[in-house]
């Protein structure tokens, strides 16, 4: 369920390592621009207030920039940032708490800071976006989008990148947690991907362990109907072949073009020859109603038992140039479709719910400021489902040949 991959007999795993932090009370200096959502509710709102108070208590001159939902676009944000910085000394740092308001708006902020020529490092705060400690749970997988974007920003905009800090997702952050946050912003930890908890500071690390240390994985066979979204695409088609070779009974291959997709007729023939029943469906899986209709048509004698979500739209670009439409088009199928698939199948007895993610989400990749956040969401979503006792696997593919 955690981000991991296998190369040459090694298993690579992302872990959160506790790191000793300074015992002295950390201090900040200079002006900090705190970019906050308008009226965040509940514990998120308490956390925003507590973070702002703590920054000021620890020496920062805090200038708060409140972002209303209808003014979160690139141009509106640029104007707001210019107003906030006009005639004032250059800020020492920027702290975005926008994710705590529910709408990440992180792309627009990152772009607007460049447009407004704010050169200070940007730190982004989330709540409950990572599982760092034993009692942690991902409370909102949507916040993982910020983590996916941050890893790309750290490569594309390294000169003005600060880092990512996750706060506990359950309650409002306590004093110890807030103190640790200030320590991270002050540079005490010299880390850019951290989780701060009352119990300690955790840093993100890639570690490896021999595969021989891991018990063999159970065997899995497709039964009834297996839905493959993007089933007429490159990887979807490949997976469909593998499923058919492994005795799949009914393959439901969904894509917007369905039977009209290039190569669909040949793929159907090939899969049928392998013994599978094949349905090519034209369905936009990011459209909840259309997806519900598709699932309602699954034959009763071959019930849905597995979902493989391989659908994607690729429209790469560096963050600086990505349009809101380019981001939305990619995230619609990565985020919305995944949520719909989850909600519409959660009462079924699925044996597999597989998401096609990417190496770029784990490490960041220049030019993937829309794709990597979507894939980071998938990784977090798999953990989120697992914590609910539901099957989930997120595969972090490298580039296919
Ligand atoms: N290829 C790689 O090297 C690589 C590496 C890492 C991760 N991945 C991941 O693996 C997955 C598959 O990649 P791929 O290379 O096979 O991509 P691909 O060949 O472009 O296939 C994507 C498929 O998704 C379908 N699709 C797009 N939007 C859809 C929607 N809203 N509803 C239903 N179907 C939709 C497309 O068909 P229509 O246009 O007809 O809808 C197409 O069949 C993606 O999630 C990608 O992020 C791929």
Coordinates of C-alpha atoms and ligand atoms in Angstrom, one line a residue:
X1 CA 0.0 0.0 0.0
X2 CA 3.0 2.3 0.5
X3 CA 4.9 3.8 -2.4
X4 CA 7.3 1.1 -3.4
X5 CA 8.9 -0.5 -6.5
X6 CA 11.0 -3.4 -7.4
X7 CA 14.2 -3.2 -9.3
X8 CA 16.8 -6.0 -9.6
X9 CA 15.6 -8.0 -6.6
X10 CA 15.4 -5.0 -4.3
X11 CA 12.3 -3.5 -2.9
X12 CA 12.3 0.3 -2.7
X13 CA 10.1 1.9 -0.1
X14 CA 9.3 5.4 1.0
X15 CA 9.4 5.6 4.7
X16 CA 9.1 8.4 7.3
X17 CA 12.1 8.4 9.6
X18 CA 12.0 10.1 13.0
X19 CA 14.6 12.8 13.2
X20 CA 15.9 14.4 16.4
X21 CA 15.1 18.1 16.4
X22 CA 16.6 21.0 18.3
X23 CA 15.3 21.3 21.9
X24 CA 15.7 25.1 21.9
X25 CA 12.8 27.3 20.9
X26 CA 13.3 28.1 17.2
X27 CA 13.2 31.7 16.0
X28 CA 12.2 33.2 12.6
X29 CA 13.2 36.6 11.4
X30 CA 12.0 39.0 8.7
X31 CA 8.6 39.2 7.0
X32 CA 6.7 36.0 6.3
X33 CA 3.9 36.1 3.8
X34 CA 1.2 33.7 5.0
X35 CA -1.2 32.8 2.2
X36 CA -4.4 31.5 3.8
X37 CA -7.8 30.4 2.7
X38 CA -10.8 32.5 3.4
X39 CA -12.7 31.1 6.5
X40 CA -11.4 27.5 6.7
X41 CA -13.8 25.5 8.9
X42 CA -13.3 23.4 12.1
X43 CA -9.9 22.1 13.1
X44 CA -8.4 23.3 9.8
X45 CA -9.4 26.9 10.8
X46 CA -8.1 26.5 14.3
X47 CA -4.8 25.2 12.8
X48 CA -4.5 28.2 10.5
X49 CA -5.0 30.6 13.4
X50 CA -2.6 28.7 15.6
X51 CA 0.1 28.6 12.9
X52 CA -0.2 32.4 12.3
X53 CA 0.0 33.1 16.1
X54 CA 3.0 30.8 16.5
X55 CA 4.9 32.4 13.6
X56 CA 4.4 35.9 15.2
X57 CA 5.3 34.6 18.7
X58 CA 8.6 33.3 17.2
X59 CA 9.8 36.5 15.8
X60 CA 8.3 36.6 12.3
X61 CA 6.6 39.7 11.0
X62 CA 3.5 38.0 9.5
X63 CA 1.8 39.5 6.6
X64 CA -1.4 37.6 5.9
X65 CA -2.7 37.2 2.4
X66 CA -6.3 35.9 2.4
X67 CA -7.4 34.1 -0.8
X68 CA -11.1 33.9 -1.5
X69 CA -12.2 30.9 -3.6
X70 CA -13.3 33.2 -6.4
X71 CA -9.9 35.0 -6.5
X72 CA -7.7 32.0 -6.5
X73 CA -6.7 32.2 -10.2
X74 CA -3.2 33.1 -11.4
X75 CA -4.0 36.7 -12.3
X76 CA -6.1 37.5 -9.3
X77 CA -3.4 36.0 -7.0
X78 CA -0.6 37.9 -8.7
X79 CA -2.5 41.2 -8.1
X80 CA -3.1 40.3 -4.5
X81 CA 0.6 39.4 -3.9
X82 CA 1.8 42.6 -5.6
X83 CA -0.5 44.6 -3.3
X84 CA 0.8 42.7 -0.3
X85 CA 4.5 43.2 -1.1
X86 CA 4.4 46.7 -2.6
X87 CA 6.9 49.1 -0.9
X88 CA 7.7 46.5 1.8
X89 CA 11.1 44.7 2.4
X90 CA 11.4 41.5 0.4
X91 CA 9.8 38.6 2.4
X92 CA 12.1 36.0 4.0
X93 CA 9.6 33.3 3.3
X94 CA 6.2 32.4 2.0
X95 CA 4.0 29.9 3.9
X96 CA 1.0 28.6 2.0
X97 CA -1.9 27.3 4.2
X98 CA -4.2 27.2 1.2
X99 CA -4.5 23.4 1.2
X100 CA -6.2 23.6 4.6
X101 CA -9.1 25.4 3.0
X102 CA -9.8 22.4 0.9
X103 CA -8.9 23.9 -2.5
X104 CA -5.3 23.3 -3.1
X105 CA -4.9 26.2 -5.7
X106 CA -1.2 25.4 -5.5
X107 CA -0.5 25.7 -9.2
X108 CA -1.8 29.3 -9.3
X109 CA 0.1 30.3 -6.2
X110 CA 3.3 28.9 -7.5
X111 CA 2.8 30.8 -10.9
X112 CA 1.6 34.0 -9.2
X113 CA 4.6 34.2 -6.9
X114 CA 6.8 34.1 -10.1
X115 CA 4.7 36.7 -11.8
X116 CA 4.8 39.0 -8.8
X117 CA 8.5 38.4 -8.5
X118 CA 8.5 37.1 -5.0
X119 CA 11.8 35.3 -4.7
X120 CA 11.4 34.0 -1.2
X121 CA 11.1 30.2 -0.7
X122 CA 7.6 28.8 -0.8
X123 CA 6.6 26.3 1.9
X124 CA 3.3 24.5 1.6
X125 CA 1.5 23.1 4.6
X126 CA -1.0 20.2 4.5
X127 CA -3.0 18.3 7.1
X128 CA -3.2 14.5 7.2
X129 CA -1.7 14.1 3.7
X130 CA 0.9 11.5 4.7
X131 CA 1.2 8.5 7.0
X132 CA 4.3 9.3 9.0
X133 CA 3.5 7.7 12.4
X134 CA 1.9 4.5 13.5
X135 CA -1.4 6.1 14.5
X136 CA -1.5 8.4 11.4
X137 CA -4.2 8.0 8.7
X138 CA -4.6 10.0 5.5
X139 CA -7.6 12.1 6.3
X140 CA -7.8 13.9 2.9
X141 CA -6.0 12.3 -0.1
X142 CA -6.8 15.5 -2.0
X143 CA -4.0 17.2 -0.1
X144 CA -1.5 14.8 -1.7
X145 CA -1.8 16.9 -4.9
X146 CA 0.2 19.5 -3.2
X147 CA 3.0 17.0 -2.4
X148 CA 3.0 15.8 -6.0
X149 CA 3.3 19.4 -7.2
X150 CA 5.9 20.4 -4.6
X151 CA 8.3 17.6 -5.8
X152 CA 8.1 19.0 -9.3
X153 CA 8.4 22.6 -8.1
X154 CA 11.5 21.7 -6.2
X155 CA 13.1 20.7 -9.5
X156 CA 11.6 23.4 -11.8
X157 CA 11.7 26.3 -9.4
X158 CA 14.5 25.2 -7.0
X159 CA 15.6 28.8 -6.4
X160 CA 12.4 29.8 -4.8
X161 CA 11.3 26.4 -3.3
X162 CA 11.1 25.9 0.4
X163 CA 9.4 22.6 1.1
X164 CA 6.4 20.6 2.2
X165 CA 5.2 20.2 5.7
X166 CA 2.4 17.9 6.8
X167 CA 0.6 18.6 10.1
X168 CA -1.6 16.0 11.9
X169 CA -4.9 15.4 10.2
X170 CA -7.0 14.7 13.2
X171 CA -6.9 17.6 15.7
X172 CA -5.8 21.2 15.6
X173 CA -1.9 21.2 15.9
X174 CA -0.7 21.4 19.5
X175 CA 2.2 23.6 20.7
X176 CA 4.9 21.0 20.3
X177 CA 3.9 20.4 16.7
X178 CA 3.8 24.1 15.9
X179 CA 7.2 24.6 17.5
X180 CA 8.5 21.9 15.2
X181 CA 6.9 23.6 12.2
X182 CA 8.8 26.8 13.1
X183 CA 12.0 24.9 13.4
X184 CA 11.6 23.4 9.9
X185 CA 10.8 26.9 8.4
X186 CA 13.9 28.3 10.2
X187 CA 15.9 25.7 8.4
X188 CA 16.9 23.8 11.5
X189 CA 16.0 20.4 10.0
X190 CA 17.6 21.2 6.6
X191 CA 14.8 19.1 5.0
X192 CA 12.2 19.9 2.5
X193 CA 9.7 17.0 2.9
X194 CA 8.7 16.6 6.5
X195 CA 5.8 15.6 8.7
X196 CA 5.5 17.3 12.1
X197 CA 3.7 15.6 14.8
X198 CA 3.4 16.1 18.6
X199 CA 5.5 12.9 18.9
X200 CA 8.3 14.1 16.7
X201 CA 9.7 15.3 13.3
X202 CA 9.6 12.8 10.5
X203 CA 11.6 13.1 7.3
X204 CA 10.8 11.3 4.0
X205 CA 13.4 8.8 2.8
X206 CA 13.7 6.2 0.1
X207 CA 15.1 3.0 1.6
X208 CA 15.7 -0.4 0.1
X209 CA 15.3 -3.9 1.4
X210 CA 16.1 -7.2 -0.2
X211 CA 13.0 -8.9 -1.7
X212 CA 14.0 -12.1 0.0
X213 CA 13.1 -10.3 3.3
X214 CA 9.5 -10.1 2.1
X215 CA 7.1 -13.0 2.1
X216 CA 5.7 -14.1 -1.3
X217 CA 2.7 -12.3 -2.4
X218 CA -0.7 -14.2 -2.7
X219 CA -1.8 -15.4 -6.0
X220 CA -4.5 -13.4 -7.7
X221 CA -6.8 -14.5 -10.6
X222 CA -9.4 -12.4 -12.4
X223 CA -13.0 -13.6 -11.9
X224 CA -16.3 -12.3 -13.2
X225 CA -15.9 -8.9 -14.8
X226 CA -12.7 -6.9 -14.6
X227 CA -13.0 -3.2 -15.5
X228 CA -10.0 -1.7 -17.2
X229 CA -10.3 2.1 -17.7
X230 CA -8.2 3.3 -20.5
X231 CA -8.4 -0.3 -21.7
X232 CA -7.8 0.6 -25.3
X233 CA -4.7 2.6 -24.4
X234 CA -1.1 1.4 -24.5
X235 CA -0.9 0.1 -20.9
X236 CA -4.6 -0.7 -20.6
X237 CA -4.4 -3.0 -23.7
X238 CA -1.2 -4.7 -22.3
X239 CA -3.0 -5.3 -19.0
X240 CA -6.0 -6.6 -20.8
X241 CA -3.8 -9.1 -22.6
X242 CA -2.2 -10.2 -19.4
X243 CA -5.7 -10.6 -17.8
X244 CA -6.9 -12.7 -20.7
X245 CA -3.8 -14.9 -20.6
X246 CA -4.7 -15.4 -16.9
X247 CA -8.2 -16.7 -17.5
X248 CA -10.2 -13.5 -17.2
X249 CA -13.9 -14.2 -17.8
X250 CA -15.2 -10.8 -18.9
X251 CA -13.0 -7.8 -19.7
X252 CA -14.9 -4.4 -19.7
X253 CA -12.5 -2.0 -21.5
X254 CA -13.7 1.6 -21.1
X255 CA -12.4 4.6 -22.8
X256 CA -14.0 7.7 -24.3
X257 CA -13.7 6.4 -27.8
X258 CA -14.5 2.8 -26.9
X259 CA -14.7 0.6 -30.0
X260 CA -13.7 3.6 -32.1
X261 CA -10.3 3.8 -30.5
X262 CA -7.4 3.0 -32.9
X263 CA -6.6 -0.7 -32.6
X264 CA -9.7 -1.5 -30.6
X265 CA -11.1 -4.1 -33.0
X266 CA -7.8 -6.0 -33.2
X267 CA -7.5 -5.9 -29.5
X268 CA -10.9 -7.4 -29.1
X269 CA -10.1 -10.1 -31.5
X270 CA -6.9 -11.0 -29.8
X271 CA -8.5 -11.1 -26.3
X272 CA -11.5 -13.1 -27.6
X273 CA -9.1 -15.6 -29.1
X274 CA -7.5 -16.0 -25.6
X275 CA -10.9 -17.0 -24.3
X276 CA -12.2 -13.8 -22.7
X277 CA -15.5 -12.2 -23.3
X278 CA -14.8 -8.5 -24.2
X279 CA -16.9 -5.4 -24.0
X280 CA -15.6 -2.2 -25.5
X281 CA -17.4 0.7 -23.9
X282 CA -17.4 4.3 -24.8
X283 CA -17.5 6.0 -21.4
X284 CA -15.9 9.1 -19.9
X285 CA -15.0 7.7 -16.4
X286 CA -14.7 11.1 -14.9
X287 CA -18.4 11.6 -15.6
X288 CA -20.0 10.0 -12.5
X289 CA -23.4 9.4 -14.1
X290 CA -21.8 7.8 -17.2
X291 CA -19.6 5.6 -15.0
X292 CA -22.6 4.6 -12.8
X293 CA -24.5 3.6 -16.0
X294 CA -21.5 1.5 -17.2
X295 CA -21.3 -0.3 -13.9
X296 CA -25.1 -0.9 -13.8
X297 CA -24.7 -2.8 -17.2
X298 CA -22.2 -5.3 -15.8
X299 CA -23.8 -8.7 -16.4
X300 CA -25.3 -10.2 -13.2
X301 CA -23.7 -13.6 -13.9
X302 CA -20.2 -12.0 -14.2
X303 CA -20.2 -9.5 -11.4
X304 CA -17.5 -6.8 -11.1
X305 CA -14.6 -8.1 -9.0
X306 CA -11.7 -5.9 -10.0
X307 CA -11.0 -2.4 -11.2
X308 CA -7.9 -1.4 -13.0
X309 CA -7.8 2.4 -13.5
X310 CA -5.3 3.0 -16.3
X311 CA -7.1 5.9 -18.0
X312 CA -5.2 9.1 -18.3
X313 CA -4.8 12.3 -20.3
X314 CA -1.2 13.4 -20.9
X315 CA -0.6 17.1 -21.4
X316 CA 2.8 17.9 -20.0
X317 CA 4.3 21.3 -19.4
X318 CA 6.4 23.1 -16.8
X319 CA 4.4 24.6 -14.0
X320 CA 5.2 28.2 -15.2
X321 CA 3.3 27.5 -18.5
X322 CA 0.5 25.1 -17.4
X323 CA -3.0 26.5 -18.0
X324 CA -5.8 25.9 -15.6
X325 CA -7.4 23.8 -18.3
X326 CA -4.3 21.7 -18.7
X327 CA -4.3 21.0 -15.0
X328 CA -8.1 20.3 -14.9
X329 CA -8.0 17.9 -17.9
X330 CA -5.4 15.7 -16.3
X331 CA -6.7 15.8 -12.8
X332 CA -10.3 15.1 -13.9
X333 CA -9.4 11.5 -14.9
X334 CA -6.7 11.0 -12.2
X335 CA -8.7 12.5 -9.2
X336 CA -12.5 12.7 -10.1
X337 CA -12.6 9.3 -11.9
X338 CA -10.8 7.6 -9.0
X339 CA -13.2 9.0 -6.5
X340 CA -16.2 7.9 -8.6
X341 CA -14.7 4.4 -9.0
X342 CA -14.2 4.2 -5.3
X343 CA -17.7 5.5 -4.3
X344 CA -19.6 3.5 -6.9
X345 CA -17.8 0.2 -6.1
X346 CA -17.2 0.4 -2.4
X347 CA -20.1 -1.9 -1.5
X348 CA -19.0 -4.6 -4.0
X349 CA -16.8 -7.4 -3.1
X350 CA -13.7 -6.4 -5.1
X351 CA -10.5 -8.4 -4.9
X352 CA -8.4 -5.6 -6.6
X353 CA -8.6 -1.9 -7.1
X354 CA -5.4 -1.0 -9.0
X355 CA -4.3 2.6 -9.8
X356 CA -1.7 3.4 -12.5
X357 CA 0.6 5.9 -10.9
X358 CA 4.1 6.9 -11.8
X359 CA 7.7 7.2 -10.6
X360 CA 7.3 11.0 -11.2
X361 CA 4.9 11.2 -8.2
X362 CA 7.4 9.5 -5.9
X363 CA 10.4 11.7 -7.0
X364 CA 9.0 14.6 -9.0
X365 CA 9.8 15.1 -12.7
X366 CA 10.2 18.4 -14.5
X367 CA 7.4 19.0 -17.0
X368 CA 4.9 16.9 -15.0
X369 CA 3.3 19.6 -12.8
X370 CA -0.1 18.3 -13.6
X371 CA 0.5 14.6 -14.0
X372 CA 2.7 14.1 -10.9
X373 CA 0.2 15.7 -8.5
X374 CA -2.5 13.4 -10.0
X375 CA -0.4 10.4 -9.5
X376 CA 0.6 11.5 -5.9
X377 CA -3.1 11.6 -5.3
X378 CA -3.5 8.0 -6.5
X379 CA -0.7 6.8 -4.2
X380 CA -2.4 8.6 -1.2
X381 CA -5.8 7.3 -2.3
X382 CA -4.6 3.7 -2.2
X383 CA -3.4 4.2 1.4
X384 CA -6.6 5.9 2.3
X385 CA -8.7 2.9 0.9
X386 CA -6.5 0.4 2.6
X387 CA -6.9 2.1 6.0
X388 CA -10.7 1.6 5.4
X389 CA -10.1 -2.1 4.9
X390 CA -10.7 -1.9 1.1
X391 CA -8.3 -3.4 -1.4
X392 CA -6.0 -0.9 -3.2
X393 CA -2.7 -1.0 -5.0
X394 CA -1.0 2.0 -6.6
X395 CA 1.7 1.1 -9.2
X396 CA 4.5 3.6 -9.6
X397 CA 5.5 2.8 -13.2
X398 CA 8.7 4.1 -14.7
X399 CA 8.6 5.0 -18.4
X400 CA 7.4 2.1 -20.5
X401 CA 9.2 1.2 -23.7
Ligands
LIG1 N1 3.2 5.0 -20.6 C1 4.1 5.2 -19.6 O1 5.3 5.1 -19.8 C2 3.6 5.5 -18.2 C3 4.5 5.7 -17.2 C4 4.1 6.0 -15.9 C5 2.7 5.9 -15.6 N2 1.8 5.7 -16.6 C6 0.4 5.7 -16.3 O2 -0.2 4.6 -16.9 C7 -1.5 4.9 -17.4 C8 -1.7 4.5 -18.8 O3 -0.8 5.1 -19.6 P1 -0.7 4.9 -21.2 O4 0.7 5.2 -21.6 O5 -1.3 3.6 -21.5 O6 -1.6 6.1 -21.7 P2 -2.5 6.1 -23.1 O7 -1.9 5.1 -24.1 O8 -2.6 7.5 -23.5 O9 -3.9 5.5 -22.7 C9 -4.7 6.3 -21.9 C10 -6.1 5.8 -22.1 O10 -7.0 6.5 -21.3 C11 -8.2 6.7 -22.0 N3 -8.9 7.9 -21.4 C12 -8.4 9.1 -21.2 N4 -9.3 9.9 -20.5 C13 -10.4 9.1 -20.3 C14 -11.6 9.3 -19.6 N5 -12.0 10.4 -19.1 N6 -12.4 8.2 -19.5 C15 -12.1 7.0 -20.1 N7 -10.9 6.8 -20.7 C16 -10.1 7.8 -20.8 C17 -7.7 7.0 -23.4 O11 -8.7 6.7 -24.4 P3 -9.7 7.9 -25.0 O12 -8.9 9.0 -25.4 O13 -10.5 7.2 -26.0 O14 -10.6 8.2 -23.8 C18 -6.6 6.0 -23.5 O15 -7.1 4.7 -24.0 C19 -1.7 6.3 -17.1 O16 -2.5 6.5 -15.9 C20 -0.4 6.9 -16.9 O17 -0.4 8.0 -16.1 C21 2.2 5.5 -17.9

